[in-house]
PDB file of C-alpha atoms in Angstrom:
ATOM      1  CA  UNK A   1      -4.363 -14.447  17.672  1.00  0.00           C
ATOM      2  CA  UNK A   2      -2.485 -14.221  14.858  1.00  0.00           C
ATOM      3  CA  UNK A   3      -0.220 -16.773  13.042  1.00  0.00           C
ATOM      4  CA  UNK A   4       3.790 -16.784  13.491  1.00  0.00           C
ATOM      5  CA  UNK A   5       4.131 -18.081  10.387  1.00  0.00           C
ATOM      6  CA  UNK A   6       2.029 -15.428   8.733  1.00  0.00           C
ATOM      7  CA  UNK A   7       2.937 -11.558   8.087  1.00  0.00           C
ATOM      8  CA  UNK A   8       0.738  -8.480   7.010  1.00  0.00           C
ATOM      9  CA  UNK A   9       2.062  -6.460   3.887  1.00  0.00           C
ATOM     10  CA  UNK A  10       0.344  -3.786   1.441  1.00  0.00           C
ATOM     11  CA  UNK A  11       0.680  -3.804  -2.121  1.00  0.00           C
ATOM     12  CA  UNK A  12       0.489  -0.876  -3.793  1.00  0.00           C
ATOM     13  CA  UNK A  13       0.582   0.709  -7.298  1.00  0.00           C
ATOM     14  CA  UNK A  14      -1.045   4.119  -8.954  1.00  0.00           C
ATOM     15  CA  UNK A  15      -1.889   5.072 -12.527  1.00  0.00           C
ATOM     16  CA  UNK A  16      -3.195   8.429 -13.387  1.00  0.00           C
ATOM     17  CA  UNK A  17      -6.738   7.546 -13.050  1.00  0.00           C
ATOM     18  CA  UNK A  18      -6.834   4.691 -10.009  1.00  0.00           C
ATOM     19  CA  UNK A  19      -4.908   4.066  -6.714  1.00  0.00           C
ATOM     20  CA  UNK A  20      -4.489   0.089  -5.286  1.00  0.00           C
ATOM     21  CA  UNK A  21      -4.121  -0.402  -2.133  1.00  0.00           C
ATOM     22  CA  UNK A  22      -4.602  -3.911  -0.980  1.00  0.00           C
ATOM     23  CA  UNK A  23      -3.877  -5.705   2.598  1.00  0.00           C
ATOM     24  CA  UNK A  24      -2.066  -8.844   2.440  1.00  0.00           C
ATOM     25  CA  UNK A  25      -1.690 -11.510   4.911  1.00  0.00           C
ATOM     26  CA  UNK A  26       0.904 -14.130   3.181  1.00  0.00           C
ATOM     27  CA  UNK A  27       3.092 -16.808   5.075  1.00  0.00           C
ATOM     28  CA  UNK A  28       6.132 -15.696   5.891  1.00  0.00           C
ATOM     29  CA  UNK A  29       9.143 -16.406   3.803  1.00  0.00           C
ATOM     30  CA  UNK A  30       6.883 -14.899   0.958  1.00  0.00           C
ATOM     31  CA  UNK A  31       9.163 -12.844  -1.854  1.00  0.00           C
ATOM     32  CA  UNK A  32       7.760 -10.119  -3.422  1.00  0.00           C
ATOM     33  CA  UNK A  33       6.892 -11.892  -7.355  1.00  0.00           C
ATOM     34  CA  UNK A  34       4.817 -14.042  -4.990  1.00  0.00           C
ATOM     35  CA  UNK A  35       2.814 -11.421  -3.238  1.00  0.00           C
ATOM     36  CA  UNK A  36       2.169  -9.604  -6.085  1.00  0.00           C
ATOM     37  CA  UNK A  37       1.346 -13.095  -7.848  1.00  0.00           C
ATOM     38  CA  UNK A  38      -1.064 -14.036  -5.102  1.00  0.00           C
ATOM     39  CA  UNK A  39      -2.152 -10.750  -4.703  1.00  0.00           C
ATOM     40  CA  UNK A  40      -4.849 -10.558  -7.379  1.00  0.00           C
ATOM     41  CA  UNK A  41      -3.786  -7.382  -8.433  1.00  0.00           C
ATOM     42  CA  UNK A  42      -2.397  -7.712 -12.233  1.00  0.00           C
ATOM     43  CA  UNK A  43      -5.892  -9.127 -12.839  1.00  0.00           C
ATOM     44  CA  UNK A  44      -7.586  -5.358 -11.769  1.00  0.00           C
ATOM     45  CA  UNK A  45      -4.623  -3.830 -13.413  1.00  0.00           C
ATOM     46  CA  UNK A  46      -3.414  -5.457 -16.356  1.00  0.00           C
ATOM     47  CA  UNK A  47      -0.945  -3.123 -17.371  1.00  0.00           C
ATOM     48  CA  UNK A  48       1.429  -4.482 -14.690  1.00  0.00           C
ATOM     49  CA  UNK A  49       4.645  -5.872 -15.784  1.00  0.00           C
ATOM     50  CA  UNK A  50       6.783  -6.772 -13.022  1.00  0.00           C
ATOM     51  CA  UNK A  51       9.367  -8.650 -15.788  1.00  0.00           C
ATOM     52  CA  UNK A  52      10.180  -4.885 -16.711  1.00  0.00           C
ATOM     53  CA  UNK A  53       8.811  -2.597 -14.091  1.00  0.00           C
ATOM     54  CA  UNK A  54      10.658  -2.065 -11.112  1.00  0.00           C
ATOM     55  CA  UNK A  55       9.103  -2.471  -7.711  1.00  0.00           C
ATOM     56  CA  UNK A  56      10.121  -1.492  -3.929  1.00  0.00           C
ATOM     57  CA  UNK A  57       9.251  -1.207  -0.505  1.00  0.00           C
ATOM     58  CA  UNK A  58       8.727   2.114   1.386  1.00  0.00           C
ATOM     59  CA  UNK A  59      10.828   3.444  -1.571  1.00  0.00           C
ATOM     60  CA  UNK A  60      13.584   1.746  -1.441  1.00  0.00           C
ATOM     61  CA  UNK A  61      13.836  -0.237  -4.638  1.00  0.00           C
ATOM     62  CA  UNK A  62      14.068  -4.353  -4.222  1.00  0.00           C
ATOM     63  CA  UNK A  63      14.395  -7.044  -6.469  1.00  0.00           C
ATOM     64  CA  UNK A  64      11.739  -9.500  -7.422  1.00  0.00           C
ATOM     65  CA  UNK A  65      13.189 -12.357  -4.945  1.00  0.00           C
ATOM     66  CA  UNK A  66      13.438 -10.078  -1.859  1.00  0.00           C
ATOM     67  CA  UNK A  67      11.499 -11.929   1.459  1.00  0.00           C
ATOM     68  CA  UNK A  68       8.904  -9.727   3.307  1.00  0.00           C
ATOM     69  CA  UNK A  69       8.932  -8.900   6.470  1.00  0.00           C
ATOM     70  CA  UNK A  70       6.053  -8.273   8.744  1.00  0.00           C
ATOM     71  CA  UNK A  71       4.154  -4.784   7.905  1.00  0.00           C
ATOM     72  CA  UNK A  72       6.647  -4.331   4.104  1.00  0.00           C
ATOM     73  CA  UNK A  73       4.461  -2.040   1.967  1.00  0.00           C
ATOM     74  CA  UNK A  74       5.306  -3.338  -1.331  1.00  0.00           C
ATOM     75  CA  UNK A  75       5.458  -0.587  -4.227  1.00  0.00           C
ATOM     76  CA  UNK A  76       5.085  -1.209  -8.506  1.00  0.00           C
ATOM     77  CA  UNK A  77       6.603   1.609 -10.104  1.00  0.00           C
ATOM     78  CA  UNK A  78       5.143   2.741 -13.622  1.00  0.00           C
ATOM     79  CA  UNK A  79       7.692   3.315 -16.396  1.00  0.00           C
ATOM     80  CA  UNK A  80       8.580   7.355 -16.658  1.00  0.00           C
ATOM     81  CA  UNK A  81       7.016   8.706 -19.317  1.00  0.00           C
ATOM     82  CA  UNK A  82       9.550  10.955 -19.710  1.00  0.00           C
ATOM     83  CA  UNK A  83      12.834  11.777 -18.724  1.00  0.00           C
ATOM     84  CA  UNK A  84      13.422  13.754 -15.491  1.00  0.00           C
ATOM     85  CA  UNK A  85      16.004  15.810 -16.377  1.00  0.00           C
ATOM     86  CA  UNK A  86      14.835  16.459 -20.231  1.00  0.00           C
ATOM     87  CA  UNK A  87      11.835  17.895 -18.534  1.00  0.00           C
ATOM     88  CA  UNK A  88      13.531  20.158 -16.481  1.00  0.00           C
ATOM     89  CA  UNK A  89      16.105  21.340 -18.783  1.00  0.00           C
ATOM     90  CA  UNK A  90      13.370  22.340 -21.053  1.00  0.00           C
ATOM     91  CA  UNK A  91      11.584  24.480 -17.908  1.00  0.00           C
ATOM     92  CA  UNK A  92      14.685  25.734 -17.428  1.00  0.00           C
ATOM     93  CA  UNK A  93      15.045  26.927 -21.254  1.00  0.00           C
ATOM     94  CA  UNK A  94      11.845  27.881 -20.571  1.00  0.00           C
ATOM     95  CA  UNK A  95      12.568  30.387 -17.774  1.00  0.00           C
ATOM     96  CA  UNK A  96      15.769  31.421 -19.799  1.00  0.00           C
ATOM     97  CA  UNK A  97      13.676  32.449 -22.474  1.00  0.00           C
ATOM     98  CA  UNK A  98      10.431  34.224 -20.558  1.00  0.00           C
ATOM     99  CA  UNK A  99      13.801  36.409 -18.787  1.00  0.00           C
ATOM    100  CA  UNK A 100      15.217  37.685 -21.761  1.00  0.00           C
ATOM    101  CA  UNK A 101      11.962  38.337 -23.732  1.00  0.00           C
TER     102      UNK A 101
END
């Protein structure tokens, strides 16, 4: 039987080359910092910054002191590498220019 004053949670984060994926079971009242902390995970993944990356659940984005709840599937974005809507203006001018040639 499980504990009440335990929850399960996922952490989760992807870089080009490698997915994580790694089941939690923390005591409840847990915030994210200290699942991702306790989670092992910026020792496989160095990279991880969670003083400047953002992070979320289910995609929804959360601050750093945010409690878990039972089954939370807790996200670390990656900074964009570049802008969203440089990159499509640029298909766009793209398109423009494929048209009229």
């Amino acid at each position: 039987m499980a504990d009440p004053a335990s929850i399960h949670i996922q952490i989760c984060y992807a870089r080009p080359d490698r997915q994580f994926l790694l089941e939690q079971t923390v005591p409840a009242g847990t915030t994210i910092q200290q699942a991702i902390q306790n989670s092992g995970i910026i020792q496989q993944a160095p990279e991880i910054d969670v003083s400047v990356w953002r992070v979320g659940i289910y995609g929804k984005l959360k601050t750093l002191d945010t409690v878990l709840r039972e089954h939370d599937r807790v996200e670390i974005y990656r900074p964009l590498i570049a802008d969203p809507k440089d990159t499509r203006r640029k298909r766009a001018d793209h398109k423009a220019v494929k048209k009229t040639a």
